[in-house]
């Protein structure tokens, strides 16, 4: 079993929809990251969180340490949000989920 | 956020040659840098961790003599793929952190290596 499990693997949404991507992990962590990988491969760190909730623009990330679960939400989705979203656990030497490929259609 | 520059963004090389990939932290001192590899449609996998001025720590299954990592300064780490083979073709990404513990890591843009 992978240390980091993401769901769904693929997600297609219409522009404007509210999107949720889930991440469960089985190891003790000091931090959890949400990353965005664009088609060219480049990665942007969206959030690093160790408790509670963080918000940046239309993106919201939550984590429940007791349940070992985190969610990434995108409000009012837009085609430019189309990317692979990756959950990773660990402070620096991260372990990665397989990623969720999000496609937002206009 | 902090900026990490990785170069080159893509490279094509012949089998048997060596390729060097650079990872630079542009606006902070990176005491720790990480190198990852991602095969098509697969997740990122940590290859090695390097701390400035000391030898890199390699993950199990990663050949240290094949993937040479140098972290000679607080702003630069290099990964050299020696005697490259087609199966080394992959996407290589670095990340850099200001320190150990619960500090955020920032990613380079990645390097797509194709060995022909």
mmCIF file of C-alpha atoms in Angstrom:
data_model
loop_
_atom_site.group_PDB
_atom_site.id
_atom_site.type_symbol
_atom_site.label_atom_id
_atom_site.label_comp_id
_atom_site.label_asym_id
_atom_site.label_seq_id
_atom_site.Cartn_x
_atom_site.Cartn_y
_atom_site.Cartn_z
ATOM 1 C CA UNK A 1 0.000 0.000 0.000
ATOM 2 C CA UNK A 2 1.305 3.449 -0.887
ATOM 3 C CA UNK A 3 2.128 5.762 1.971
ATOM 4 C CA UNK A 4 0.172 8.521 0.245
ATOM 5 C CA UNK A 5 -3.099 7.826 -1.511
ATOM 6 C CA UNK A 6 -4.926 10.368 -3.622
ATOM 7 C CA UNK A 7 -8.395 10.367 -5.071
ATOM 8 C CA UNK A 8 -9.682 10.671 -7.628
ATOM 9 C CA UNK A 9 -6.959 9.808 -10.128
ATOM 10 C CA UNK A 10 -8.695 11.760 -12.860
ATOM 11 C CA UNK A 11 -11.271 14.481 -12.578
ATOM 12 C CA UNK A 12 -13.107 16.393 -15.277
ATOM 13 C CA UNK A 13 -15.165 19.413 -14.341
ATOM 14 C CA UNK A 14 -17.042 22.215 -16.016
ATOM 15 C CA UNK A 15 -15.813 25.732 -15.570
ATOM 16 C CA UNK A 16 -17.184 27.220 -12.394
ATOM 17 C CA UNK A 17 -17.597 23.954 -10.522
ATOM 18 C CA UNK A 18 -16.321 23.395 -7.001
ATOM 19 C CA UNK A 19 -13.610 20.776 -6.954
ATOM 20 C CA UNK A 20 -12.311 18.577 -4.169
ATOM 21 C CA UNK A 21 -9.234 16.382 -4.275
ATOM 22 C CA UNK A 22 -8.518 14.065 -1.377
ATOM 23 C CA UNK A 23 -5.322 12.760 0.145
ATOM 24 C CA UNK A 24 -4.881 10.092 2.803
ATOM 25 C CA UNK A 25 -1.583 9.081 4.271
ATOM 26 C CA UNK A 26 -0.438 6.282 6.497
ATOM 27 C CA UNK A 27 2.734 7.660 8.034
ATOM 28 C CA UNK A 28 3.332 10.193 10.753
ATOM 29 C CA UNK A 29 4.070 13.546 9.237
ATOM 30 C CA UNK A 30 5.313 16.941 10.200
ATOM 31 C CA UNK A 31 3.831 18.646 7.152
ATOM 32 C CA UNK A 32 1.744 17.981 4.092
ATOM 33 C CA UNK A 33 2.170 19.691 0.744
ATOM 34 C CA UNK A 34 -0.149 20.288 -2.137
ATOM 35 C CA UNK A 35 1.674 20.746 -5.422
ATOM 36 C CA UNK A 36 0.521 21.668 -8.888
ATOM 37 C CA UNK A 37 2.283 20.184 -11.895
ATOM 38 C CA UNK A 38 1.654 21.716 -15.273
ATOM 39 C CA UNK A 39 1.802 19.775 -18.566
ATOM 40 C CA UNK A 40 5.428 20.756 -19.135
ATOM 41 C CA UNK A 41 6.317 19.155 -15.840
ATOM 42 C CA UNK A 42 7.091 22.245 -13.799
ATOM 43 C CA UNK A 43 5.913 22.100 -10.216
ATOM 44 C CA UNK A 44 4.534 24.860 -8.058
ATOM 45 C CA UNK A 45 4.076 24.474 -4.345
ATOM 46 C CA UNK A 46 0.527 25.514 -3.483
ATOM 47 C CA UNK A 47 0.392 24.879 0.221
ATOM 48 C CA UNK A 48 2.369 23.465 3.061
ATOM 49 C CA UNK A 49 0.278 22.782 6.121
ATOM 50 C CA UNK A 50 0.564 20.885 9.354
ATOM 51 C CA UNK A 51 -2.830 21.658 10.872
ATOM 52 C CA UNK A 52 -6.129 23.322 10.173
ATOM 53 C CA UNK A 53 -6.825 25.146 6.986
ATOM 54 C CA UNK A 54 -5.123 27.498 4.554
ATOM 55 C CA UNK A 55 -6.616 29.631 1.808
ATOM 56 C CA UNK A 56 -4.982 31.290 -1.154
ATOM 57 C CA UNK A 57 -7.261 32.895 -3.679
ATOM 58 C CA UNK A 58 -9.645 30.239 -4.963
ATOM 59 C CA UNK A 59 -7.676 27.429 -3.388
ATOM 60 C CA UNK A 60 -8.337 26.008 0.049
ATOM 61 C CA UNK A 61 -6.416 23.225 1.751
ATOM 62 C CA UNK A 62 -7.465 21.453 4.917
ATOM 63 C CA UNK A 63 -5.845 18.772 6.993
ATOM 64 C CA UNK A 64 -7.095 16.490 9.742
ATOM 65 C CA UNK A 65 -4.084 15.099 11.555
ATOM 66 C CA UNK A 66 -6.079 12.589 13.598
ATOM 67 C CA UNK A 67 -7.719 11.118 10.518
ATOM 68 C CA UNK A 68 -4.533 11.458 8.419
ATOM 69 C CA UNK A 69 -6.467 13.120 5.665
ATOM 70 C CA UNK A 70 -6.206 16.305 3.669
ATOM 71 C CA UNK A 71 -8.348 17.918 1.005
ATOM 72 C CA UNK A 72 -7.631 20.490 -1.654
ATOM 73 C CA UNK A 73 -10.597 22.523 -2.817
ATOM 74 C CA UNK A 74 -10.828 24.775 -5.841
ATOM 75 C CA UNK A 75 -13.733 27.179 -5.953
ATOM 76 C CA UNK A 76 -15.077 28.606 -9.208
ATOM 77 C CA UNK A 77 -12.799 26.369 -11.271
ATOM 78 C CA UNK A 78 -11.313 27.662 -14.491
ATOM 79 C CA UNK A 79 -9.681 25.922 -17.473
ATOM 80 C CA UNK A 80 -6.314 27.319 -16.392
ATOM 81 C CA UNK A 81 -6.642 25.192 -13.249
ATOM 82 C CA UNK A 82 -6.175 22.131 -15.440
ATOM 83 C CA UNK A 83 -3.079 20.397 -14.136
ATOM 84 C CA UNK A 84 -1.964 17.469 -12.046
ATOM 85 C CA UNK A 85 -2.347 18.084 -8.332
ATOM 86 C CA UNK A 86 -0.016 16.159 -6.102
ATOM 87 C CA UNK A 87 -0.187 15.541 -2.401
ATOM 88 C CA UNK A 88 3.134 15.020 -0.653
ATOM 89 C CA UNK A 89 3.934 14.336 2.975
ATOM 90 C CA UNK A 90 7.066 15.163 4.892
ATOM 91 C CA UNK A 91 8.838 18.368 5.704
ATOM 92 C CA UNK A 92 11.509 18.208 3.060
ATOM 93 C CA UNK A 93 12.176 14.640 1.908
ATOM 94 C CA UNK A 94 8.701 14.226 0.638
ATOM 95 C CA UNK A 95 6.751 11.150 -0.278
ATOM 96 C CA UNK A 96 4.352 11.776 -3.102
ATOM 97 C CA UNK A 97 0.898 10.656 -4.039
ATOM 98 C CA UNK A 98 0.260 9.532 -7.587
ATOM 99 C CA UNK A 99 -1.439 12.787 -8.441
ATOM 100 C CA UNK A 100 -4.904 13.804 -9.589
ATOM 101 C CA UNK A 101 -5.224 14.908 -13.182
ATOM 102 C CA UNK A 102 -7.765 17.718 -13.304
ATOM 103 C CA UNK A 103 -9.307 18.920 -16.534
ATOM 104 C CA UNK A 104 -11.603 21.905 -16.393
ATOM 105 C CA UNK A 105 -13.659 22.396 -19.517
ATOM 106 C CA UNK A 106 -14.945 25.800 -20.602
ATOM 107 C CA UNK B 1 7.584 32.540 -2.873
ATOM 108 C CA UNK B 2 11.261 31.754 -3.151
ATOM 109 C CA UNK B 3 12.740 30.989 -6.545
ATOM 110 C CA UNK B 4 14.615 27.870 -7.539
ATOM 111 C CA UNK B 5 16.067 27.764 -11.024
ATOM 112 C CA UNK B 6 16.864 24.477 -12.716
ATOM 113 C CA UNK B 7 18.885 24.232 -15.893
ATOM 114 C CA UNK B 8 18.607 22.968 -18.535
ATOM 115 C CA UNK B 9 14.864 22.533 -18.891
ATOM 116 C CA UNK B 10 15.392 19.794 -21.431
ATOM 117 C CA UNK B 11 18.336 17.893 -22.820
ATOM 118 C CA UNK B 12 18.887 15.163 -25.375
ATOM 119 C CA UNK B 13 22.083 13.184 -25.156
ATOM 120 C CA UNK B 14 23.641 10.102 -26.664
ATOM 121 C CA UNK B 15 23.995 6.865 -24.759
ATOM 122 C CA UNK B 16 27.215 6.705 -22.823
ATOM 123 C CA UNK B 17 27.616 10.426 -22.349
ATOM 124 C CA UNK B 18 27.190 12.354 -19.104
ATOM 125 C CA UNK B 19 24.705 15.103 -18.430
ATOM 126 C CA UNK B 20 24.847 17.720 -15.710
ATOM 127 C CA UNK B 21 21.734 19.367 -14.304
ATOM 128 C CA UNK B 22 21.998 22.463 -12.142
ATOM 129 C CA UNK B 23 19.680 23.587 -9.388
ATOM 130 C CA UNK B 24 20.083 27.090 -8.002
ATOM 131 C CA UNK B 25 18.272 28.894 -5.229
ATOM 132 C CA UNK B 26 18.113 32.475 -6.438
ATOM 133 C CA UNK B 27 16.970 34.417 -3.410
ATOM 134 C CA UNK B 28 17.697 32.259 -0.404
ATOM 135 C CA UNK B 29 20.375 29.995 0.986
ATOM 136 C CA UNK B 30 19.457 26.373 0.507
ATOM 137 C CA UNK B 31 21.118 24.257 3.134
ATOM 138 C CA UNK B 32 19.312 21.210 1.829
ATOM 139 C CA UNK B 33 18.450 20.256 -1.722
ATOM 140 C CA UNK B 34 16.529 17.280 -2.964
ATOM 141 C CA UNK B 35 16.589 15.507 -6.292
ATOM 142 C CA UNK B 36 13.559 13.687 -7.641
ATOM 143 C CA UNK B 37 12.830 11.627 -10.708
ATOM 144 C CA UNK B 38 9.517 11.152 -12.400
ATOM 145 C CA UNK B 39 8.864 8.543 -15.069
ATOM 146 C CA UNK B 40 5.911 9.062 -17.409
ATOM 147 C CA UNK B 41 2.555 8.762 -15.697
ATOM 148 C CA UNK B 42 4.219 7.988 -12.385
ATOM 149 C CA UNK B 43 4.665 9.862 -9.175
ATOM 150 C CA UNK B 44 7.753 11.774 -8.172
ATOM 151 C CA UNK B 45 10.346 9.642 -6.444
ATOM 152 C CA UNK B 46 13.049 10.991 -4.182
ATOM 153 C CA UNK B 47 16.511 10.091 -5.427
ATOM 154 C CA UNK B 48 18.776 11.779 -2.943
ATOM 155 C CA UNK B 49 19.115 14.473 -0.339
ATOM 156 C CA UNK B 50 22.105 16.760 -0.293
ATOM 157 C CA UNK B 51 23.270 19.081 2.422
ATOM 158 C CA UNK B 52 25.703 21.830 1.609
ATOM 159 C CA UNK B 53 29.267 20.751 2.116
ATOM 160 C CA UNK B 54 28.564 17.094 2.789
ATOM 161 C CA UNK B 55 27.953 13.939 0.805
ATOM 162 C CA UNK B 56 24.499 13.274 -0.525
ATOM 163 C CA UNK B 57 22.269 10.650 1.010
ATOM 164 C CA UNK B 58 20.841 8.372 -1.636
ATOM 165 C CA UNK B 59 17.554 6.508 -1.510
ATOM 166 C CA UNK B 60 17.576 2.761 -1.778
ATOM 167 C CA UNK B 61 17.998 1.609 -5.347
ATOM 168 C CA UNK B 62 19.614 4.803 -6.588
ATOM 169 C CA UNK B 63 23.205 4.287 -7.737
ATOM 170 C CA UNK B 64 25.406 6.959 -6.249
ATOM 171 C CA UNK B 65 28.161 6.349 -8.784
ATOM 172 C CA UNK B 66 25.741 6.875 -11.630
ATOM 173 C CA UNK B 67 23.929 9.886 -10.237
ATOM 174 C CA UNK B 68 26.607 12.184 -8.887
ATOM 175 C CA UNK B 69 25.345 14.963 -6.670
ATOM 176 C CA UNK B 70 27.400 17.937 -5.646
ATOM 177 C CA UNK B 71 26.184 20.624 -3.278
ATOM 178 C CA UNK B 72 29.249 22.782 -3.019
ATOM 179 C CA UNK B 73 27.556 26.040 -2.117
ATOM 180 C CA UNK B 74 24.424 27.239 -0.377
ATOM 181 C CA UNK B 75 22.860 28.215 -3.681
ATOM 182 C CA UNK B 76 23.879 25.471 -6.074
ATOM 183 C CA UNK B 77 23.481 21.732 -6.322
ATOM 184 C CA UNK B 78 24.261 19.678 -9.399
ATOM 185 C CA UNK B 79 23.132 16.245 -10.515
ATOM 186 C CA UNK B 80 25.309 14.502 -13.068
ATOM 187 C CA UNK B 81 23.907 11.473 -14.835
ATOM 188 C CA UNK B 82 26.989 9.520 -15.846
ATOM 189 C CA UNK B 83 27.168 7.112 -18.762
ATOM 190 C CA UNK B 84 23.534 7.761 -19.531
ATOM 191 C CA UNK B 85 21.345 4.978 -20.906
ATOM 192 C CA UNK B 86 17.942 5.245 -22.554
ATOM 193 C CA UNK B 87 16.326 3.951 -19.367
ATOM 194 C CA UNK B 88 17.634 7.058 -17.592
ATOM 195 C CA UNK B 89 15.297 9.122 -19.742
ATOM 196 C CA UNK B 90 13.033 10.802 -17.247
ATOM 197 C CA UNK B 91 11.957 14.084 -15.724
ATOM 198 C CA UNK B 92 14.342 15.236 -13.021
ATOM 199 C CA UNK B 93 13.270 17.860 -10.483
ATOM 200 C CA UNK B 94 15.113 19.508 -7.658
ATOM 201 C CA UNK B 95 13.764 21.221 -4.611
ATOM 202 C CA UNK B 96 15.548 23.419 -2.133
ATOM 203 C CA UNK B 97 14.963 24.206 1.489
ATOM 204 C CA UNK B 98 16.455 26.679 3.882
ATOM 205 C CA UNK B 99 16.887 24.090 6.558
ATOM 206 C CA UNK B 100 15.895 20.854 8.145
ATOM 207 C CA UNK B 101 12.641 20.314 9.929
ATOM 208 C CA UNK B 102 9.365 21.919 9.093
ATOM 209 C CA UNK B 103 10.548 24.389 6.486
ATOM 210 C CA UNK B 104 9.017 24.704 3.083
ATOM 211 C CA UNK B 105 10.767 23.358 0.021
ATOM 212 C CA UNK B 106 10.648 25.154 -3.314
ATOM 213 C CA UNK B 107 10.807 23.366 -6.629
ATOM 214 C CA UNK B 108 12.823 23.911 -9.745
ATOM 215 C CA UNK B 109 11.134 23.811 -13.122
ATOM 216 C CA UNK B 110 12.426 20.338 -13.867
ATOM 217 C CA UNK B 111 14.668 18.895 -16.564
ATOM 218 C CA UNK B 112 13.417 16.472 -19.170
ATOM 219 C CA UNK B 113 16.258 14.140 -20.100
ATOM 220 C CA UNK B 114 16.070 12.024 -23.219
ATOM 221 C CA UNK B 115 18.877 9.572 -23.874
ATOM 222 C CA UNK B 116 19.057 8.293 -27.428
#
